Amino acid sequence: MYTPREALITLNLIPGLGSMRIQALLEFFGSAELVLEAPAALLAQVPRVGAGLAQAISRWQECTNTEAELERAAQHGVRIVTLLDDDYPQALRCMPDPPVVLYVRGALLPQDMQSAVSIVGSRMASPYGMSIARRFARELADAGCTVISGLARGIDSAAHMGALDAGGRTVAVLGNGLAHLFPQENAELAARIEDGHGAVLSEFPMGVRPAKTTFPQRNRIVAAWSMATLVVEAPQHSGSLHTARLAAENYGKSVFAVPGPVDRPTSAGCHALIRDGAILCSSSHELLEDMRRTPEPKQLVLFAEESDSNSASRPQSPNLPNDPVIRAIADGVDTLDALCAATGMAARELTPRLMRLQVEHYIKPLPGARYGLVKK
């Protein structure tokens, strides 16, 4: 039978499953190994898993080949990191739907998990937008920030190149498997990133091709990873706006937007963000100053009708389970690292426990990669 890590990788290979359903399965059964052993009738009882998908999961041996996947990853120089591993990015652990598996080419350093800034924007960028994105990325990287983007054409590419110009760090999050780099024209750029300046990574199995549904999934990782998101040129209907909304609403991160000429379609999205509460950004120094003022990411009102940032993290009732994790959160210990220290548990042990407590509605994720108690 598979190890816990191999079982997670196997679940990630099942078509149509996805991170939210995998999390629900892990909470229901307690481990990935037990999910793979479960009959279809029991799998169908899990929230968000219907009878058809339960049948597919129970026949996982027919639609997955974990050994071949591991071999293919090794052939491409790809390292696989799972939620059970201590070097899994901490910022992603508090997501409501964290990727259970990350395929990584290159190297992730502790600093990549701390002062990270995402820079996103239009694929059809103007010379002005490309210049601004590259300059801001260079200055941010020179200040010690890791630049996060998606390796797409246009603004993404300029952001990665700016970080490389400074000899800094950058991470490219792809919307496809690492066996098929997309766009292929950025193969040289990806190689430069992997060569001592960061990493190229994806949650998708090696052979997954890019599709309309994969890029929104990629965007949530970009938004959750960074302390702040900067949008440089975006039309009215742009994936970059999706990333900005996720950053502000779901993860409580600061969102900045660069203004542009009012008669250009690629300025419309940025101007809409500014009208809705994003911070107008005319220099990288403004972004850096905001990050220094806000050591913990803050919840913005951007796109949100109300903020949960002031939600109580203290117990509202004395009738709490005698659980050391809940008690620690009630005492104000609210980050993963602090909870590890307070409870004596390793991250690989604590993470699935936190997931279970969220599903049981005892705790909830808060802005700044923190946890709080659910009001009873």
Short mmCIF file of C-alpha atoms in Angstrom, two decimals:
data_model
loop_
_atom_site.label_atom_id
_atom_site.label_comp_id
_atom_site.label_asym_id
_atom_site.label_seq_id
_atom_site.Cartn_x
_atom_site.Cartn_y
_atom_site.Cartn_z
CA MET A 1 0.00 0.00 0.00
CA TYR A 2 1.07 3.58 -0.54
CA THR A 3 2.71 5.82 2.05
CA PRO A 4 0.65 8.84 3.24
CA ARG A 5 2.53 11.10 0.78
CA GLU A 6 2.00 8.70 -2.12
CA ALA A 7 -1.68 8.39 -1.24
CA LEU A 8 -2.07 12.20 -1.40
CA ILE A 9 -0.33 12.26 -4.78
CA THR A 10 -2.69 9.52 -5.97
CA LEU A 11 -5.78 11.45 -4.87
CA ASN A 12 -4.45 14.49 -6.74
CA LEU A 13 -4.24 12.36 -9.91
CA ILE A 14 -7.95 11.40 -9.90
CA PRO A 15 -9.70 13.44 -12.63
CA GLY A 16 -12.45 15.77 -11.43
CA LEU A 17 -11.60 15.55 -7.74
CA GLY A 18 -9.89 18.86 -6.90
CA SER A 19 -8.50 20.26 -3.67
CA MET A 20 -11.82 21.12 -1.98
CA ARG A 21 -13.16 17.60 -2.36
CA ILE A 22 -9.84 16.06 -1.36
CA GLN A 23 -9.92 18.13 1.82
CA ALA A 24 -13.48 16.97 2.53
CA LEU A 25 -12.41 13.35 2.00
CA LEU A 26 -9.42 13.74 4.31
CA GLU A 27 -11.61 15.22 7.03
CA PHE A 28 -14.17 12.44 6.69
CA PHE A 29 -11.75 9.50 6.62
CA GLY A 30 -8.77 10.92 8.52
CA SER A 31 -6.09 9.96 5.99
CA ALA A 32 -5.52 9.63 2.26
CA GLU A 33 -4.79 5.92 2.63
CA LEU A 34 -8.24 5.27 4.09
CA VAL A 35 -9.85 7.25 1.26
CA LEU A 36 -8.25 4.91 -1.27
CA GLU A 37 -9.53 1.88 0.63
CA ALA A 38 -13.10 3.14 1.05
CA PRO A 39 -16.06 1.64 -0.88
CA ALA A 40 -18.11 3.82 -3.21
CA ALA A 41 -21.16 3.75 -0.94
CA LEU A 42 -19.19 5.31 1.92
CA LEU A 43 -17.38 7.78 -0.35
CA ALA A 44 -20.74 9.06 -1.59
CA GLN A 45 -21.60 10.21 1.95
CA VAL A 46 -18.84 12.82 1.90
CA PRO A 47 -20.02 16.40 1.22
CA ARG A 48 -19.45 17.52 -2.39
CA VAL A 49 -18.86 13.92 -3.52
CA GLY A 50 -21.76 12.46 -5.50
CA ALA A 51 -22.40 8.89 -6.54
CA GLY A 52 -20.62 9.25 -9.89
CA LEU A 53 -17.44 10.71 -8.44
CA ALA A 54 -17.53 8.19 -5.59
CA GLN A 55 -17.43 5.40 -8.17
CA ALA A 56 -14.47 7.05 -9.90
CA ILE A 57 -12.58 7.40 -6.61
CA SER A 58 -13.24 3.77 -5.66
CA ARG A 59 -11.78 2.74 -9.04
CA TRP A 60 -8.70 4.94 -8.63
CA GLN A 61 -6.38 2.14 -9.78
CA GLU A 62 -7.99 2.32 -13.24
CA CYS A 63 -7.40 6.06 -13.74
CA THR A 64 -4.11 6.71 -11.91
CA ASN A 65 -0.55 5.46 -12.11
CA THR A 66 1.35 6.91 -9.18
CA GLU A 67 4.58 5.09 -9.91
CA ALA A 68 4.64 6.44 -13.46
CA GLU A 69 3.87 9.96 -12.18
CA LEU A 70 6.74 9.84 -9.71
CA GLU A 71 9.09 8.58 -12.41
CA ARG A 72 7.97 11.28 -14.84
CA ALA A 73 8.50 13.97 -12.22
CA ALA A 74 12.01 12.69 -11.54
CA GLN A 75 12.81 12.68 -15.26
CA HIS A 76 11.86 16.37 -15.47
CA GLY A 77 13.83 17.32 -12.36
CA VAL A 78 10.64 17.96 -10.41
CA ARG A 79 10.36 17.62 -6.64
CA ILE A 80 6.93 16.86 -5.16
CA VAL A 81 5.91 18.61 -1.94
CA THR A 82 2.70 17.61 -0.13
CA LEU A 83 0.64 19.07 2.70
CA LEU A 84 2.29 16.53 4.99
CA ASP A 85 5.78 17.95 4.39
CA ASP A 86 7.41 20.50 6.68
CA ASP A 87 8.68 22.53 3.70
CA TYR A 88 5.19 23.06 2.30
CA PRO A 89 4.64 26.85 1.94
CA GLN A 90 3.12 28.11 5.18
CA ALA A 91 1.01 30.82 3.51
CA LEU A 92 -0.90 28.15 1.60
CA ARG A 93 -1.77 26.01 4.62
CA CYS A 94 -4.46 28.45 5.80
CA MET A 95 -6.29 28.49 2.46
CA PRO A 96 -9.80 27.05 2.53
CA ASP A 97 -8.73 24.86 -0.41
CA PRO A 98 -4.94 24.42 -0.18
CA PRO A 99 -3.28 22.46 -2.97
CA VAL A 100 -2.55 19.05 -1.47
CA VAL A 101 0.40 18.56 -3.82
CA LEU A 102 2.92 20.98 -5.33
CA TYR A 103 5.24 20.02 -8.17
CA VAL A 104 8.38 22.14 -7.84
CA ARG A 105 11.28 22.72 -10.20
CA GLY A 106 14.03 24.88 -8.75
CA ALA A 107 14.23 25.69 -5.05
CA LEU A 108 11.98 27.35 -2.49
CA LEU A 109 13.70 29.23 0.34
CA PRO A 110 12.24 30.42 3.67
CA GLN A 111 12.40 34.01 2.43
CA ASP A 112 10.04 33.09 -0.42
CA MET A 113 7.32 32.45 2.19
CA GLN A 114 7.75 35.77 3.97
CA SER A 115 8.10 39.04 2.03
CA ALA A 116 6.42 37.95 -1.19
CA VAL A 117 4.58 40.27 -3.59
CA SER A 118 2.53 39.11 -6.56
CA ILE A 119 2.58 41.16 -9.75
CA VAL A 120 -0.11 40.35 -12.32
CA GLY A 121 -1.67 41.95 -15.35
CA SER A 122 -2.64 41.72 -18.99
CA ARG A 123 -1.11 39.27 -21.44
CA MET A 124 -1.58 41.94 -24.13
CA ALA A 125 0.46 44.51 -22.24
CA SER A 126 1.62 47.81 -23.70
CA PRO A 127 5.30 48.87 -23.64
CA TYR A 128 4.33 51.20 -20.77
CA GLY A 129 2.88 48.33 -18.73
CA MET A 130 5.82 46.04 -19.44
CA SER A 131 8.27 48.76 -18.40
CA ILE A 132 6.40 49.54 -15.16
CA ALA A 133 6.04 45.88 -14.19
CA ARG A 134 9.69 45.15 -14.84
CA ARG A 135 10.89 48.23 -12.95
CA PHE A 136 8.64 47.63 -9.94
CA ALA A 137 9.66 43.97 -9.80
CA ARG A 138 13.34 44.88 -9.99
CA GLU A 139 13.01 47.40 -7.17
CA LEU A 140 10.94 45.05 -5.00
CA ALA A 141 13.38 42.18 -5.52
CA ASP A 142 16.28 44.51 -4.76
CA ALA A 143 14.53 45.32 -1.46
CA GLY A 144 14.41 41.62 -0.58
CA CYS A 145 10.91 40.69 -1.77
CA THR A 146 10.18 37.52 -3.71
CA VAL A 147 8.12 38.31 -6.80
CA ILE A 148 5.25 35.88 -7.47
CA SER A 149 3.56 35.66 -10.86
CA GLY A 150 2.21 33.20 -13.41
CA LEU A 151 4.84 33.06 -16.20
CA ALA A 152 2.20 34.18 -18.73
CA ARG A 153 2.95 36.53 -21.61
CA GLY A 154 2.92 40.25 -20.92
CA ILE A 155 2.98 41.59 -17.37
CA ASP A 156 3.80 38.23 -15.75
CA SER A 157 6.89 37.78 -17.90
CA ALA A 158 8.03 41.36 -17.25
CA ALA A 159 7.64 40.83 -13.49
CA HIS A 160 9.79 37.70 -13.50
CA MET A 161 12.41 39.41 -15.67
CA GLY A 162 12.53 42.41 -13.34
CA ALA A 163 13.26 40.18 -10.35
CA LEU A 164 16.01 38.45 -12.34
CA ASP A 165 17.45 41.85 -13.34
CA ALA A 166 18.03 42.51 -9.63
CA GLY A 167 19.52 39.06 -9.06
CA GLY A 168 16.56 38.47 -6.73
CA ARG A 169 14.00 35.76 -6.10
CA THR A 170 10.88 34.96 -8.12
CA VAL A 171 8.34 32.12 -8.16
CA ALA A 172 6.24 31.21 -11.20
CA VAL A 173 2.94 29.44 -10.49
CA LEU A 174 1.64 27.62 -13.58
CA GLY A 175 -1.87 26.67 -14.65
CA ASN A 176 -0.71 23.38 -16.15
CA GLY A 177 1.56 20.43 -15.43
CA LEU A 178 5.32 20.91 -15.51
CA ALA A 179 5.76 18.40 -18.34
CA HIS A 180 4.21 20.97 -20.71
CA LEU A 181 5.56 24.46 -20.12
CA PHE A 182 3.10 27.14 -21.20
CA PRO A 183 3.71 29.36 -23.02
CA GLN A 184 6.59 27.53 -24.63
CA GLU A 185 8.23 30.82 -25.58
CA ASN A 186 9.00 31.34 -21.88
CA ALA A 187 11.09 28.19 -21.58
CA GLU A 188 14.31 30.19 -21.34
CA LEU A 189 12.79 32.49 -18.71
CA ALA A 190 11.68 29.47 -16.68
CA ALA A 191 15.17 27.99 -16.89
CA ARG A 192 16.68 31.24 -15.58
CA ILE A 193 14.26 31.24 -12.64
CA GLU A 194 15.07 27.64 -11.76
CA ASP A 195 18.81 28.28 -11.98
CA GLY A 196 19.28 29.62 -8.46
CA HIS A 197 16.70 32.42 -8.53
CA GLY A 198 13.52 30.71 -7.42
CA ALA A 199 11.12 28.05 -8.58
CA VAL A 200 8.54 27.12 -11.18
CA LEU A 201 5.69 25.15 -9.62
CA SER A 202 2.20 23.79 -10.16
CA GLU A 203 -0.45 21.87 -8.25
CA PHE A 204 -1.46 20.00 -11.40
CA PRO A 205 -0.17 16.53 -12.30
CA MET A 206 2.72 16.46 -14.74
CA GLY A 207 0.71 15.87 -17.92
CA VAL A 208 -2.16 18.35 -17.39
CA ARG A 209 -2.57 20.79 -20.28
CA PRO A 210 -3.62 24.43 -19.74
CA ALA A 211 -7.37 25.04 -19.87
CA LYS A 212 -9.90 27.73 -18.95
CA THR A 213 -10.53 26.07 -15.59
CA THR A 214 -6.88 25.64 -14.60
CA PHE A 215 -5.92 29.32 -14.60
CA PRO A 216 -8.48 30.42 -11.97
CA GLN A 217 -7.20 27.60 -9.79
CA ARG A 218 -3.65 28.88 -10.30
CA ASN A 219 -4.74 32.44 -9.41
CA ARG A 220 -5.82 31.49 -5.90
CA ILE A 221 -2.29 30.27 -5.11
CA VAL A 222 -0.75 33.50 -6.40
CA ALA A 223 -3.18 35.52 -4.29
CA ALA A 224 -2.73 33.50 -1.10
CA TRP A 225 1.06 33.26 -1.28
CA SER A 226 1.83 36.99 -1.31
CA MET A 227 1.61 39.70 1.33
CA ALA A 228 0.35 42.08 -1.34
CA THR A 229 -0.89 41.92 -4.93
CA LEU A 230 0.00 44.56 -7.52
CA VAL A 231 -2.07 44.78 -10.73
CA VAL A 232 -0.31 46.46 -13.67
CA GLU A 233 -2.59 46.89 -16.69
CA ALA A 234 -5.74 44.80 -16.84
CA PRO A 235 -8.81 45.03 -19.07
CA GLN A 236 -12.29 45.07 -17.57
CA HIS A 237 -12.66 41.28 -17.74
CA SER A 238 -9.29 39.90 -16.75
CA GLY A 239 -7.95 36.98 -14.75
CA SER A 240 -5.82 39.52 -12.91
CA LEU A 241 -8.97 41.02 -11.40
CA HIS A 242 -9.93 37.54 -10.22
CA THR A 243 -6.57 37.29 -8.47
CA ALA A 244 -7.09 40.72 -6.88
CA ARG A 245 -10.54 39.79 -5.62
CA LEU A 246 -9.23 36.58 -4.09
CA ALA A 247 -6.35 38.43 -2.44
CA ALA A 248 -8.66 41.03 -0.87
CA GLU A 249 -11.77 39.01 -0.06
CA ASN A 250 -10.50 35.53 0.71
CA TYR A 251 -7.07 36.18 2.16
CA GLY A 252 -7.18 39.72 3.54
CA LYS A 253 -4.19 40.90 1.54
CA SER A 254 -3.38 44.41 0.37
CA VAL A 255 -4.22 45.10 -3.28
CA PHE A 256 -2.46 47.81 -5.31
CA ALA A 257 -3.23 48.99 -8.83
CA VAL A 258 -1.16 51.08 -11.22
CA PRO A 259 -3.21 53.78 -13.03
CA GLY A 260 -2.90 54.18 -16.78
CA PRO A 261 -4.20 56.27 -19.68
CA VAL A 262 -7.98 56.57 -19.50
CA ASP A 263 -8.47 55.79 -23.21
CA ARG A 264 -6.74 52.39 -23.12
CA PRO A 265 -8.78 49.21 -22.51
CA THR A 266 -5.89 47.77 -20.47
CA SER A 267 -6.34 50.58 -17.93
CA ALA A 268 -10.03 49.89 -17.29
CA GLY A 269 -9.51 47.03 -14.85
CA CYS A 270 -6.94 48.90 -12.76
CA HIS A 271 -9.14 51.99 -12.58
CA ALA A 272 -12.10 49.85 -11.50
CA LEU A 273 -9.96 48.33 -8.74
CA ILE A 274 -8.95 51.78 -7.50
CA ARG A 275 -12.58 52.94 -7.47
CA ASP A 276 -13.51 49.86 -5.44
CA GLY A 277 -10.85 50.39 -2.78
CA ALA A 278 -7.51 49.15 -4.11
CA ILE A 279 -4.51 51.35 -3.29
CA LEU A 280 -3.35 53.54 -6.15
CA CYS A 281 0.33 52.76 -6.67
CA SER A 282 2.70 55.04 -8.53
CA SER A 283 5.98 53.65 -7.19
CA SER A 284 7.35 50.52 -5.58
CA HIS A 285 8.25 52.59 -2.52
CA GLU A 286 4.57 53.10 -1.74
CA LEU A 287 4.03 49.36 -1.74
CA LEU A 288 7.10 48.73 0.42
CA GLU A 289 6.03 51.37 2.92
CA ASP A 290 2.61 49.78 3.25
CA MET A 291 4.18 46.36 3.84
CA ARG A 292 6.44 47.78 6.56
CA ARG A 293 3.46 49.42 8.26
CA THR A 294 1.52 46.16 8.11
CA PRO A 295 3.64 43.22 9.27
CA GLU A 296 0.51 41.04 9.20
CA PRO A 297 -1.59 41.21 6.02
CA LYS A 298 -4.78 43.18 6.58
CA GLN A 299 -8.36 42.62 5.47
CA LEU A 300 -9.48 45.17 2.89
CA VAL A 301 -13.03 46.22 2.12
CA LEU A 302 -12.23 45.77 -1.57
CA PHE A 303 -15.18 44.04 -3.28
CA ALA A 304 -16.48 42.90 0.13
CA GLU A 305 -19.72 44.02 1.72
CA GLU A 306 -18.30 43.52 5.19
CA SER A 307 -14.99 42.50 6.71
CA ASP A 308 -14.33 39.51 8.91
CA SER A 309 -10.97 40.90 10.02
CA ASN A 310 -12.38 41.84 13.42
CA SER A 311 -14.00 38.48 13.98
CA ALA A 312 -13.44 37.31 17.49
CA SER A 313 -10.67 34.82 17.94
CA ARG A 314 -11.62 34.32 21.57
CA PRO A 315 -14.15 31.73 22.71
CA GLN A 316 -17.73 32.92 22.91
CA SER A 317 -18.76 30.02 25.10
CA PRO A 318 -16.95 28.11 27.83
CA ASN A 319 -18.30 24.85 26.41
CA LEU A 320 -15.33 24.11 24.20
CA PRO A 321 -13.98 20.61 23.55
CA ASN A 322 -10.98 19.73 25.64
CA ASP A 323 -8.75 19.94 22.57
CA PRO A 324 -5.22 21.39 22.91
CA VAL A 325 -5.41 23.10 19.51
CA ILE A 326 -8.72 24.82 20.28
CA ARG A 327 -7.49 25.85 23.72
CA ALA A 328 -4.29 27.31 22.24
CA ILE A 329 -6.29 29.33 19.69
CA ALA A 330 -8.60 30.51 22.49
CA ASP A 331 -5.48 31.76 24.31
CA GLY A 332 -4.47 33.84 21.28
CA VAL A 333 -2.04 31.40 19.65
CA ASP A 334 -3.28 31.75 16.08
CA THR A 335 -0.57 30.96 13.50
CA LEU A 336 0.66 27.55 12.38
CA ASP A 337 4.20 28.07 13.65
CA ALA A 338 2.97 29.31 17.02
CA LEU A 339 0.51 26.43 17.32
CA CYS A 340 3.30 23.95 16.57
CA ALA A 341 5.33 25.45 19.41
CA ALA A 342 2.38 25.62 21.82
CA THR A 343 1.08 22.09 21.22
CA GLY A 344 4.37 20.32 20.50
CA MET A 345 2.97 18.95 17.22
CA ALA A 346 4.82 18.90 13.91
CA ALA A 347 3.28 20.77 10.98
CA ARG A 348 2.51 17.52 9.18
CA GLU A 349 0.51 16.36 12.22
CA LEU A 350 -1.15 19.69 12.96
CA THR A 351 -2.32 20.56 9.43
CA PRO A 352 -4.88 17.73 9.01
CA ARG A 353 -6.08 18.40 12.56
CA LEU A 354 -6.71 22.05 11.70
CA MET A 355 -8.59 20.94 8.58
CA ARG A 356 -10.83 18.67 10.67
CA LEU A 357 -11.57 21.42 13.19
CA GLN A 358 -12.56 23.74 10.33
CA VAL A 359 -14.94 21.17 8.87
CA GLU A 360 -16.44 20.63 12.37
CA HIS A 361 -16.94 24.43 12.61
CA TYR A 362 -14.78 24.96 15.68
CA ILE A 363 -12.21 27.17 13.97
CA LYS A 364 -11.90 29.21 10.77
CA PRO A 365 -9.03 30.74 8.77
CA LEU A 366 -8.45 34.47 9.27
CA PRO A 367 -6.47 37.07 7.29
CA GLY A 368 -2.72 36.90 7.75
CA ALA A 369 -2.50 33.07 7.75
CA ARG A 370 -4.10 32.94 11.21
CA TYR A 371 -6.88 30.92 12.84
CA GLY A 372 -9.77 32.01 15.06
CA LEU A 373 -12.63 30.34 16.89
CA VAL A 374 -16.05 30.15 15.26
CA LYS A 375 -18.71 32.01 17.25
CA LYS A 376 -21.19 29.61 18.78
#
